[in-house]
Tab-separated table of C-alpha atoms in Angstrom:
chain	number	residue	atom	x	y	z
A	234	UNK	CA	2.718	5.426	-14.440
A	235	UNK	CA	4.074	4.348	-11.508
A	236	UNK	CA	3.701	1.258	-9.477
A	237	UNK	CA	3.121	0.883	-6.208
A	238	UNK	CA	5.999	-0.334	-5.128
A	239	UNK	CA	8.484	2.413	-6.945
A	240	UNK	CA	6.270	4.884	-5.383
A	241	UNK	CA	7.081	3.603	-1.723
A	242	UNK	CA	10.627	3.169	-2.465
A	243	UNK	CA	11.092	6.459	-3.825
A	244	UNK	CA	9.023	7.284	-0.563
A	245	UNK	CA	11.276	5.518	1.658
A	246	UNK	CA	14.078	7.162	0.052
A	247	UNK	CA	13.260	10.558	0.256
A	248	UNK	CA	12.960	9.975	4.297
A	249	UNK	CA	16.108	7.899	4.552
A	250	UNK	CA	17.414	11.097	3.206
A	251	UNK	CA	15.811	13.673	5.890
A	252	UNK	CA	13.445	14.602	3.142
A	253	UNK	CA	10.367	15.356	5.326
A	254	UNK	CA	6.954	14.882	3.751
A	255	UNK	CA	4.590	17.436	2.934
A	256	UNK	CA	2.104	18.291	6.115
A	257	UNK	CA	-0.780	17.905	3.965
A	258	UNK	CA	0.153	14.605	3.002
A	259	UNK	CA	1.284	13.058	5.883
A	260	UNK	CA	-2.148	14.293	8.080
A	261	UNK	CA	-4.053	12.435	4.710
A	262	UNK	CA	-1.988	9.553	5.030
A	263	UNK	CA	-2.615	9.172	9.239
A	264	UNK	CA	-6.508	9.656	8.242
A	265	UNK	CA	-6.564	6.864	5.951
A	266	UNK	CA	-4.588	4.611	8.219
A	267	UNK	CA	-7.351	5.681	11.044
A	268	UNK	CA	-10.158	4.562	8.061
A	269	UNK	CA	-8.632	1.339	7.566
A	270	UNK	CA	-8.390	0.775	11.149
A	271	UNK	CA	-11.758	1.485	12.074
A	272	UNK	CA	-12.742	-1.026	9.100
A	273	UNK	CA	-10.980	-3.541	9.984
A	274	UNK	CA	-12.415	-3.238	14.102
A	275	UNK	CA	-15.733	-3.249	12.336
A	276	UNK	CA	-14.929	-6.170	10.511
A	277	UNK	CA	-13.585	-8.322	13.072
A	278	UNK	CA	-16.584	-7.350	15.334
A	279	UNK	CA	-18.937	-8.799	12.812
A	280	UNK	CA	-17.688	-11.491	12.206
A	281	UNK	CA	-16.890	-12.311	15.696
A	282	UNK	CA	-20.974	-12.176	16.177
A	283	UNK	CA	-21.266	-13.895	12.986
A	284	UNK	CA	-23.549	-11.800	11.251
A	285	UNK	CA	-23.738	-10.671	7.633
A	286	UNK	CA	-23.427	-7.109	6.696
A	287	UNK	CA	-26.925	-6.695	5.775
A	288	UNK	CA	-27.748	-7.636	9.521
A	289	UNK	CA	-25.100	-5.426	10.900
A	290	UNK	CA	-26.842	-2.393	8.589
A	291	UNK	CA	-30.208	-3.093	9.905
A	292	UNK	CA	-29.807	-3.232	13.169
A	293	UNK	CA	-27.615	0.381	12.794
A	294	UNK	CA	-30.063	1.886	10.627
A	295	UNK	CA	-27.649	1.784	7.675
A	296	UNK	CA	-27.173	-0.005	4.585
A	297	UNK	CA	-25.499	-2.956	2.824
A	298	UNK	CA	-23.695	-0.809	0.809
A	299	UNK	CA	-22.358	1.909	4.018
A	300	UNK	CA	-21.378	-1.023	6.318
A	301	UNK	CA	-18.762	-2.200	2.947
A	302	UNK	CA	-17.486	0.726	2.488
A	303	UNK	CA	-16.931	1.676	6.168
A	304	UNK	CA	-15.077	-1.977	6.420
A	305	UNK	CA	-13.230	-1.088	3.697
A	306	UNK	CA	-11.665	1.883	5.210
A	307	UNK	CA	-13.338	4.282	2.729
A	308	UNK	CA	-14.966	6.571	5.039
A	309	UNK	CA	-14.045	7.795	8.653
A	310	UNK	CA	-17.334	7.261	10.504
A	311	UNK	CA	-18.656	10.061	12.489
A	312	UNK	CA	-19.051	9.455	16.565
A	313	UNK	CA	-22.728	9.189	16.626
A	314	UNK	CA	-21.912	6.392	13.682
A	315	UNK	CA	-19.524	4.650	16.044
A	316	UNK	CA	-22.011	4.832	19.002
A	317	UNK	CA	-24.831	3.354	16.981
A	318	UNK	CA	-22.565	0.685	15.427
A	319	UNK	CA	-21.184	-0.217	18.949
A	320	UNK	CA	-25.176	-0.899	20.132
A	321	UNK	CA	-25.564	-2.665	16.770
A	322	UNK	CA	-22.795	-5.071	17.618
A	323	UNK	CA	-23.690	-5.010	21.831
A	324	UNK	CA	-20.349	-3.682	22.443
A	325	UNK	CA	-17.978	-0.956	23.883
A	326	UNK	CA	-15.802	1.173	21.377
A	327	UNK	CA	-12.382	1.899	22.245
A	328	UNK	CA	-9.799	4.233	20.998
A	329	UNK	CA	-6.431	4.443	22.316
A	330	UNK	CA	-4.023	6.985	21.084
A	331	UNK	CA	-0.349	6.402	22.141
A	332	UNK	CA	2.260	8.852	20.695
A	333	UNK	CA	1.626	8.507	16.515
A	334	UNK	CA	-0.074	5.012	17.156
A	335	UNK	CA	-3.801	4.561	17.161
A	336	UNK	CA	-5.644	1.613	18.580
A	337	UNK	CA	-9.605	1.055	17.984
A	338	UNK	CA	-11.249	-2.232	19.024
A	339	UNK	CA	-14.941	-3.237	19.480
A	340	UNK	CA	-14.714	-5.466	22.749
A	341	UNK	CA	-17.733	-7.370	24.746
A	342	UNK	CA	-18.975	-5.130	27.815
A	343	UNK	CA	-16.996	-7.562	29.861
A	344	UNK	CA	-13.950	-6.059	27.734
A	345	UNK	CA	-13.166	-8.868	25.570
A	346	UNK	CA	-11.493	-8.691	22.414
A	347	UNK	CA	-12.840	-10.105	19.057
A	348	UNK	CA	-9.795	-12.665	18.850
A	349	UNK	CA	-10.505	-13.028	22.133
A	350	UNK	CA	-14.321	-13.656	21.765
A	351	UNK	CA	-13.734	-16.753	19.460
A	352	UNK	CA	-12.107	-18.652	22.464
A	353	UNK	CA	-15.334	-17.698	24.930
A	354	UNK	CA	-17.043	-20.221	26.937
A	355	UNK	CA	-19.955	-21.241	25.403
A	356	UNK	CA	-23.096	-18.819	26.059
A	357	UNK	CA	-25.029	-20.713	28.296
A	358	UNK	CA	-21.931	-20.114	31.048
A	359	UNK	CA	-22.380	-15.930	30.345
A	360	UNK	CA	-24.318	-13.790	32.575
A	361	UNK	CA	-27.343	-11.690	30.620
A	362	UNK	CA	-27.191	-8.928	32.729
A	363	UNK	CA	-24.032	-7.218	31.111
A	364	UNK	CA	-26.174	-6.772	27.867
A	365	UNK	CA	-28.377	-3.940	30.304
A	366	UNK	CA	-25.435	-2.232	30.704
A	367	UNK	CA	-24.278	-1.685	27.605
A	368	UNK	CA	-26.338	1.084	26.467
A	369	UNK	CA	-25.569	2.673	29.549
A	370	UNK	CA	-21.621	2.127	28.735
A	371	UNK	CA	-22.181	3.314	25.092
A	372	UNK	CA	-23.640	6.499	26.577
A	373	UNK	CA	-20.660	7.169	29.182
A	374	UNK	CA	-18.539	6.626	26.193
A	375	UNK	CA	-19.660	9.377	24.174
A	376	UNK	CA	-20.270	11.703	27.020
A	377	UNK	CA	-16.662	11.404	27.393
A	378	UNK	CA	-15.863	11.375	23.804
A	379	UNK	CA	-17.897	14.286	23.039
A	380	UNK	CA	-16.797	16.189	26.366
């Protein structure tokens, strides 16, 4: 069996050579990167709330169990998914796509970032009425995700 490791050099290799990867494989490997992504946005949105999973779950109609595997990067959520779990977590989602790059973040409705969220003033200085607008800037986001 191989390791890991040999299996990336002989990876590497094979494209330090001009050796171009299959189609097939490459599109699989760019979904998977997009799962992991998407995970880890998820992630860092929790915890940036500081809630469990379980509380994320409930409040986006899903379970324990869905929200691990989603922060995992074992499943590419769906856009409906993404809306919900944006509401779930009071936040705009964001994809960027640059060239081969993709960028996904979770951010505040004032468009701050979860590193940027631990560093906020405390919540006594923030305005409520962004939280009204939220929904409605879920909903322009997947009227123009969806078209």
């Amino acid at each position: 069996m191989v390791s890991h490791a040999r299996w990336k050099l002989a990876r590497d290799k094979k494209v330090a050579q001009g050796i171009a990867e299959d189609p097939e494989v490459e599109r699989r490997r760019e979904e998977i990167s997009l799962a992991f992504d998407l995970g880890q946005a998820v992630h860092d949105r929790r915890t940036a709330l500081g809630i469990s999973q379980t509380e994320l779950a409930r409040r986006a109609g899903m379970t324990q169990p869905q929200v691990s595997k989603l922060e995992l990067g074992g499943t590419v959520p769906t856009v409906p998914l993404l809306a919900r779990l944006a509401r779930a977590m009071e936040a705009m989602f964001r994809m960027e796509l640059f060239g081969s790059s993709i960028r996904v973040t979770f951010t505040d409705v004032d468009g701050t970032t979860p590193e940027e969220a631990r560093t906020e003033p405390p919540a006594t200085e923030r305005a409520s009425a962004p939280a009204a607008g939220a929904e409605a800037d879920a909903g322009s986001g997947r009227t123009a995700a969806t078209g």
